[in-house]
Amino acid sequence: MKNKKYQNILVTGGAGCVGSTLVPLLLKAGYKVRVLDNLMYGGMGLLTNFSNPNFEVIIGDIRNKTVVTSALKNMHAIIHLAAIVGYPACDKYPREAQEINYQATKQLNELRGKNQLLIFASTGSNYGHVESGMCTEETPLAPLTNYGRSKTKAEEAIVTSPNVIIYRFATAFGLSPRLRLDLFINDLTYQALKTKHLVIYEKDYRRTFIHVKDMAKSFIFALENSSKMIGQTYNVGDESMNLKKEDIVNILLQKLEFILNFTDSGRDADQRNYAVDYSKIKKLGFKTDISIENGTDEMINAFKVVTIKNPYSNY
């Protein structure tokens, strides 16, 4: 049920992978939605929303104080997605990662009214390399990449401010109106289907995953349950998707025929290796719906039909 306290929602980065999935859900739930996005990847993922009178878009840079001040007017809550996402993109654009992921988040927090709810999309990448055990929200943060470091600094800048909820997400996967193929499971699925050959190194490294639709759903959950969640940080995902790289490959082997080679010669520049405990948010009633099995099924069906030109050109 829509929380009447938060009628008007600003979604920064709303044309991105998660945002383009979230916005239709918000509109369907009866919220009025304003998107702030620079449209660096285009706005095609937003096209179906323009017939809705409760939808609007501001094209602008999250770093621009004047633009952000205007976008915040009359908004009750901000879902802050705008970011340079993932270690490859942040390594390619380190200055932008610092300015957008950290400095713009700090500025947004300073510009918003303190009665405006801020829900910040952070990342489990902040945990870094944890050889054993499960990461809880109290686990010390030890980010290994520009991406993790910029998100950790952003968390530190806003965590003590009023009306803040911080989400540390598992790694996204699945189809979205703004499809990303640089995501681990999406990439493996695409390559297994198209090239029929996977080379996997560090096969025992653990990762944790969440479908992009469940990520979107979690923001609506926060709006509806804000009174119980404000001032807290939550891991968002499910323990059933704490998996090794080898586990993901084995799921794909049940669905597709491809040549598989495990090797000891490669090394991932992102040395994340961790599993995560999600009991804190689950105790409030949130649960994910889409398994990796179902998510890879939908991608396989789509990739068999849809031609993706230059699939990695944006990354």
Short mmCIF file of C-alpha atoms in Angstrom, two decimals:
data_model
loop_
_atom_site.label_atom_id
_atom_site.label_comp_id
_atom_site.label_asym_id
_atom_site.label_seq_id
_atom_site.Cartn_x
_atom_site.Cartn_y
_atom_site.Cartn_z
CA MET A 1 0.00 0.00 0.00
CA LYS A 2 1.33 3.43 -0.96
CA ASN A 3 2.68 5.47 1.93
CA LYS A 4 0.70 8.73 1.75
CA LYS A 5 3.52 10.52 3.56
CA TYR A 6 5.68 10.12 0.46
CA GLN A 7 3.52 11.08 -2.51
CA ASN A 8 6.20 12.68 -4.67
CA ILE A 9 9.35 10.65 -5.36
CA LEU A 10 12.58 11.85 -6.96
CA VAL A 11 14.58 9.03 -8.57
CA THR A 12 18.13 10.07 -9.43
CA GLY A 13 19.64 7.93 -12.16
CA GLY A 14 16.12 6.82 -13.03
CA ALA A 15 17.00 5.92 -16.64
CA GLY A 16 19.56 3.33 -15.56
CA CYS A 17 19.34 -0.41 -15.09
CA VAL A 18 17.58 -0.31 -11.71
CA GLY A 19 15.82 3.00 -12.21
CA SER A 20 14.12 2.00 -15.45
CA THR A 21 12.79 -1.08 -13.64
CA LEU A 22 11.74 0.86 -10.54
CA VAL A 23 9.92 3.81 -12.10
CA PRO A 24 7.01 1.79 -13.60
CA LEU A 25 6.52 0.03 -10.26
CA LEU A 26 6.32 3.36 -8.45
CA LEU A 27 3.82 4.74 -10.95
CA LYS A 28 1.70 1.59 -10.75
CA ALA A 29 1.67 1.92 -6.95
CA GLY A 30 0.26 5.44 -7.29
CA TYR A 31 3.32 7.57 -6.62
CA LYS A 32 4.20 10.70 -8.57
CA VAL A 33 7.70 10.24 -9.99
CA ARG A 34 10.31 12.74 -11.11
CA VAL A 35 13.47 11.34 -12.69
CA LEU A 36 16.76 13.22 -12.68
CA ASP A 37 19.22 11.68 -15.14
CA ASN A 38 21.89 12.86 -17.58
CA LEU A 39 20.77 10.16 -20.05
CA MET A 40 24.36 9.06 -20.66
CA TYR A 41 23.00 5.74 -21.95
CA GLY A 42 19.90 7.25 -23.52
CA GLY A 43 16.36 7.29 -22.20
CA MET A 44 14.82 4.40 -24.11
CA GLY A 45 14.12 2.52 -20.90
CA LEU A 46 11.73 5.27 -19.82
CA LEU A 47 9.59 5.50 -22.96
CA THR A 48 6.57 3.57 -21.69
CA ASN A 49 6.13 5.95 -18.74
CA PHE A 50 5.40 9.16 -20.65
CA SER A 51 1.69 8.45 -21.03
CA ASN A 52 1.37 8.65 -17.26
CA PRO A 53 0.56 12.18 -16.03
CA ASN A 54 2.38 11.44 -12.76
CA PHE A 55 5.73 11.07 -14.54
CA GLU A 56 8.31 13.71 -15.45
CA VAL A 57 11.98 13.83 -16.38
CA ILE A 58 14.63 16.44 -15.67
CA ILE A 59 17.70 16.00 -17.86
CA GLY A 60 20.70 17.11 -15.89
CA ASP A 61 23.87 16.28 -13.99
CA ILE A 62 23.63 15.09 -10.39
CA ARG A 63 26.80 17.12 -9.71
CA ASN A 64 25.11 20.41 -10.69
CA LYS A 65 23.89 22.19 -7.56
CA THR A 66 21.32 24.30 -9.41
CA VAL A 67 19.86 21.28 -11.21
CA VAL A 68 19.64 19.22 -8.03
CA THR A 69 18.06 22.07 -6.07
CA SER A 70 15.37 22.38 -8.73
CA ALA A 71 14.79 18.63 -8.87
CA LEU A 72 14.29 18.46 -5.10
CA LYS A 73 11.45 20.99 -5.06
CA ASN A 74 8.16 19.53 -3.76
CA MET A 75 9.62 16.04 -3.41
CA HIS A 76 8.83 13.98 -0.32
CA ALA A 77 11.44 11.24 -0.82
CA ILE A 78 14.59 10.70 -2.86
CA ILE A 79 15.69 7.32 -4.17
CA HIS A 80 19.33 7.97 -5.01
CA LEU A 81 20.56 5.65 -7.76
CA ALA A 82 22.75 8.01 -9.80
CA ALA A 83 26.26 6.56 -9.84
CA ILE A 84 29.16 5.24 -11.85
CA VAL A 85 28.50 1.57 -11.13
CA GLY A 86 30.99 -1.31 -10.94
CA TYR A 87 34.76 -1.44 -10.66
CA PRO A 88 35.52 -1.46 -14.44
CA ALA A 89 33.56 1.75 -15.05
CA CYS A 90 34.98 3.41 -11.93
CA ASP A 91 38.53 2.46 -12.93
CA LYS A 92 37.91 3.85 -16.40
CA TYR A 93 36.42 7.08 -15.03
CA PRO A 94 38.00 7.55 -11.57
CA ARG A 95 37.38 11.29 -11.36
CA GLU A 96 33.72 10.91 -12.27
CA ALA A 97 33.37 8.06 -9.79
CA GLN A 98 34.65 10.27 -6.99
CA GLU A 99 32.54 13.26 -8.04
CA ILE A 100 29.29 11.37 -8.68
CA ASN A 101 29.36 8.48 -6.23
CA TYR A 102 30.73 10.41 -3.27
CA GLN A 103 30.73 14.19 -3.70
CA ALA A 104 27.34 14.42 -5.43
CA THR A 105 25.79 12.16 -2.79
CA LYS A 106 27.20 14.38 -0.04
CA GLN A 107 25.89 17.46 -1.82
CA LEU A 108 22.45 15.93 -2.39
CA ASN A 109 22.21 15.16 1.31
CA GLU A 110 23.13 18.74 2.19
CA LEU A 111 20.65 20.25 -0.28
CA ARG A 112 17.61 18.18 0.62
CA GLY A 113 15.16 19.26 3.26
CA LYS A 114 15.67 17.24 6.41
CA ASN A 115 12.05 16.08 6.20
CA GLN A 116 12.76 14.59 2.79
CA LEU A 117 13.51 10.87 3.07
CA LEU A 118 16.76 9.78 1.40
CA ILE A 119 17.10 6.13 0.37
CA PHE A 120 20.65 5.52 -0.80
CA ALA A 121 21.66 2.64 -3.08
CA SER A 122 25.01 1.45 -1.78
CA THR A 123 26.71 -1.89 -2.37
CA GLY A 124 27.95 -5.05 -0.72
CA SER A 125 31.21 -4.40 -2.59
CA ASN A 126 32.07 -2.27 0.43
CA TYR A 127 32.85 -5.45 2.38
CA GLY A 128 35.76 -6.40 0.13
CA HIS A 129 37.49 -9.74 0.75
CA VAL A 130 36.08 -11.78 3.64
CA GLU A 131 37.46 -15.31 3.56
CA SER A 132 34.99 -16.93 5.96
CA GLY A 133 31.73 -16.24 7.72
CA MET A 134 28.83 -14.03 6.74
CA CYS A 135 28.94 -10.25 6.46
CA THR A 136 26.38 -8.46 8.59
CA GLU A 137 25.68 -4.75 8.59
CA GLU A 138 28.21 -4.51 11.45
CA THR A 139 31.07 -6.11 9.52
CA PRO A 140 33.92 -3.60 9.05
CA LEU A 141 34.01 -2.14 5.55
CA ALA A 142 37.18 -2.84 3.58
CA PRO A 143 36.50 -1.85 -0.05
CA LEU A 144 39.04 -2.96 -2.63
CA THR A 145 38.10 -0.84 -5.64
CA ASN A 146 37.38 2.76 -6.62
CA TYR A 147 33.74 1.75 -6.79
CA GLY A 148 33.64 0.34 -3.27
CA ARG A 149 35.71 3.17 -1.83
CA SER A 150 33.51 5.86 -3.36
CA LYS A 151 30.33 4.19 -2.08
CA THR A 152 31.83 3.70 1.38
CA LYS A 153 32.77 7.39 1.58
CA ALA A 154 29.24 8.30 0.50
CA GLU A 155 27.77 6.15 3.24
CA GLU A 156 30.03 7.81 5.80
CA ALA A 157 28.92 11.25 4.60
CA ILE A 158 25.20 10.62 5.11
CA VAL A 159 24.83 7.90 7.73
CA THR A 160 24.30 10.22 10.70
CA SER A 161 21.91 12.57 8.88
CA PRO A 162 18.18 12.52 9.65
CA ASN A 163 15.73 10.55 7.49
CA VAL A 164 18.27 8.30 5.78
CA ILE A 165 18.00 4.62 4.83
CA ILE A 166 21.08 2.92 3.35
CA TYR A 167 20.81 -0.24 1.24
CA ARG A 168 23.86 -2.42 0.56
CA PHE A 169 22.81 -4.45 -2.43
CA ALA A 170 24.01 -7.80 -3.64
CA THR A 171 25.24 -7.83 -7.26
CA ALA A 172 22.39 -7.27 -9.70
CA PHE A 173 21.40 -9.66 -12.46
CA GLY A 174 18.51 -10.08 -14.86
CA LEU A 175 16.73 -8.25 -17.65
CA SER A 176 16.00 -4.56 -17.43
CA PRO A 177 14.71 -1.92 -19.87
CA ARG A 178 18.29 -0.55 -19.68
CA LEU A 179 20.08 -3.87 -20.02
CA ARG A 180 23.54 -4.30 -18.54
CA LEU A 181 25.74 -7.10 -19.86
CA ASP A 182 28.72 -6.20 -17.68
CA LEU A 183 26.97 -7.80 -14.69
CA PHE A 184 28.54 -11.14 -13.76
CA ILE A 185 25.58 -13.49 -14.28
CA ASN A 186 24.29 -11.54 -17.29
CA ASP A 187 27.72 -11.71 -18.92
CA LEU A 188 28.16 -15.45 -18.30
CA THR A 189 24.67 -16.19 -19.62
CA TYR A 190 25.22 -14.15 -22.77
CA GLN A 191 28.66 -15.64 -23.46
CA ALA A 192 27.55 -19.22 -22.78
CA LEU A 193 24.70 -18.82 -25.25
CA LYS A 194 26.47 -16.81 -27.94
CA THR A 195 30.09 -18.01 -27.88
CA LYS A 196 29.42 -21.41 -26.26
CA HIS A 197 32.66 -21.14 -24.30
CA LEU A 198 33.42 -19.92 -20.77
CA VAL A 199 36.81 -19.59 -19.09
CA ILE A 200 36.46 -19.27 -15.32
CA TYR A 201 39.21 -18.40 -12.88
CA GLU A 202 38.99 -18.07 -9.09
CA LYS A 203 36.05 -20.43 -9.26
CA ASP A 204 35.75 -20.69 -5.47
CA TYR A 205 35.34 -16.95 -4.91
CA ARG A 206 31.98 -16.20 -3.35
CA ARG A 207 29.56 -13.54 -4.54
CA THR A 208 25.98 -12.69 -3.66
CA PHE A 209 23.24 -11.75 -6.12
CA ILE A 210 19.82 -10.13 -6.47
CA HIS A 211 17.49 -9.75 -9.43
CA VAL A 212 17.03 -6.16 -10.60
CA LYS A 213 13.25 -6.45 -10.10
CA ASP A 214 13.79 -7.39 -6.46
CA MET A 215 16.09 -4.39 -6.09
CA ALA A 216 13.31 -2.19 -7.41
CA LYS A 217 10.78 -3.82 -5.10
CA SER A 218 13.00 -3.14 -2.09
CA PHE A 219 12.71 0.62 -2.57
CA ILE A 220 8.93 0.48 -2.44
CA PHE A 221 9.28 -1.64 0.68
CA ALA A 222 11.41 1.14 2.22
CA LEU A 223 8.83 3.80 1.36
CA GLU A 224 6.07 1.71 2.92
CA ASN A 225 8.06 0.79 6.04
CA SER A 226 10.17 3.90 6.53
CA SER A 227 9.08 4.50 10.12
CA LYS A 228 10.77 1.22 11.10
CA MET A 229 13.82 1.65 8.87
CA ILE A 230 15.03 5.25 9.08
CA GLY A 231 18.50 5.64 10.52
CA GLN A 232 19.54 2.10 9.59
CA THR A 233 21.68 0.30 7.03
CA TYR A 234 20.44 -2.92 5.44
CA ASN A 235 21.98 -5.66 3.35
CA VAL A 236 19.51 -6.42 0.56
CA GLY A 237 19.45 -9.86 -1.07
CA ASP A 238 18.93 -13.45 0.03
CA GLU A 239 21.25 -16.05 1.53
CA SER A 240 20.17 -18.61 -1.10
CA MET A 241 22.09 -16.53 -3.64
CA ASN A 242 25.40 -16.51 -1.75
CA LEU A 243 27.20 -18.59 -4.35
CA LYS A 244 30.64 -19.39 -5.72
CA LYS A 245 31.45 -18.59 -9.34
CA GLU A 246 31.46 -22.34 -10.00
CA ASP A 247 27.88 -22.59 -8.69
CA ILE A 248 26.67 -20.06 -11.26
CA VAL A 249 28.39 -21.95 -14.06
CA ASN A 250 26.78 -25.21 -12.93
CA ILE A 251 23.35 -23.59 -13.09
CA LEU A 252 24.05 -22.53 -16.67
CA LEU A 253 25.33 -26.01 -17.56
CA GLN A 254 21.89 -27.37 -16.73
CA LYS A 255 20.35 -25.04 -19.31
CA LEU A 256 22.90 -24.60 -22.09
CA GLU A 257 25.59 -26.56 -23.92
CA PHE A 258 28.98 -24.85 -23.89
CA ILE A 259 32.65 -25.58 -23.39
CA LEU A 260 33.82 -24.85 -19.87
CA ASN A 261 37.43 -24.33 -18.79
CA PHE A 262 38.50 -23.67 -15.22
CA THR A 263 41.93 -22.08 -14.97
CA ASP A 264 44.36 -20.99 -12.28
CA SER A 265 46.12 -18.48 -14.51
CA GLY A 266 43.63 -15.61 -14.39
CA ARG A 267 42.99 -13.07 -11.66
CA ASP A 268 39.99 -10.82 -11.25
CA ALA A 269 41.02 -7.22 -10.64
CA ASP A 270 38.08 -7.04 -8.24
CA GLN A 271 39.09 -9.46 -5.47
CA ARG A 272 35.72 -9.43 -3.66
CA ASN A 273 35.07 -12.70 -1.92
CA TYR A 274 32.27 -12.73 0.62
CA ALA A 275 28.86 -14.05 1.65
CA VAL A 276 26.21 -11.86 3.25
CA ASP A 277 23.60 -12.20 5.97
CA TYR A 278 20.23 -10.66 5.06
CA SER A 279 18.30 -11.42 8.24
CA LYS A 280 17.98 -7.77 9.32
CA ILE A 281 15.73 -6.70 6.44
CA LYS A 282 14.01 -10.10 6.25
CA LYS A 283 12.86 -9.71 9.85
CA LEU A 284 10.94 -6.62 8.71
CA GLY A 285 9.14 -8.68 6.07
CA PHE A 286 11.17 -8.14 2.90
CA LYS A 287 12.03 -11.12 0.74
CA THR A 288 13.26 -11.58 -2.80
CA ASP A 289 11.09 -13.36 -5.38
CA ILE A 290 13.29 -14.22 -8.35
CA SER A 291 15.87 -17.00 -8.19
CA ILE A 292 19.01 -17.22 -10.29
CA GLU A 293 17.45 -20.20 -12.09
CA ASN A 294 14.42 -18.14 -13.13
CA GLY A 295 16.48 -15.06 -13.90
CA THR A 296 18.82 -16.94 -16.21
CA ASP A 297 15.84 -18.61 -17.92
CA GLU A 298 14.40 -15.22 -18.84
CA MET A 299 17.75 -14.01 -20.15
CA ILE A 300 18.29 -17.12 -22.25
CA ASN A 301 14.84 -16.73 -23.78
CA ALA A 302 15.52 -13.07 -24.53
CA PHE A 303 19.03 -13.50 -25.89
CA LYS A 304 17.82 -16.20 -28.29
CA VAL A 305 15.43 -13.69 -29.85
CA VAL A 306 16.93 -10.23 -29.43
CA THR A 307 19.99 -9.08 -31.35
CA ILE A 308 22.25 -6.89 -29.24
CA LYS A 309 24.63 -4.85 -31.36
CA ASN A 310 27.96 -4.05 -29.70
CA PRO A 311 26.72 -5.55 -26.43
CA TYR A 312 29.60 -4.24 -24.31
CA SER A 313 30.01 -0.87 -26.01
CA ASN A 314 28.69 1.08 -23.00
CA TYR A 315 31.15 -0.42 -20.58
#
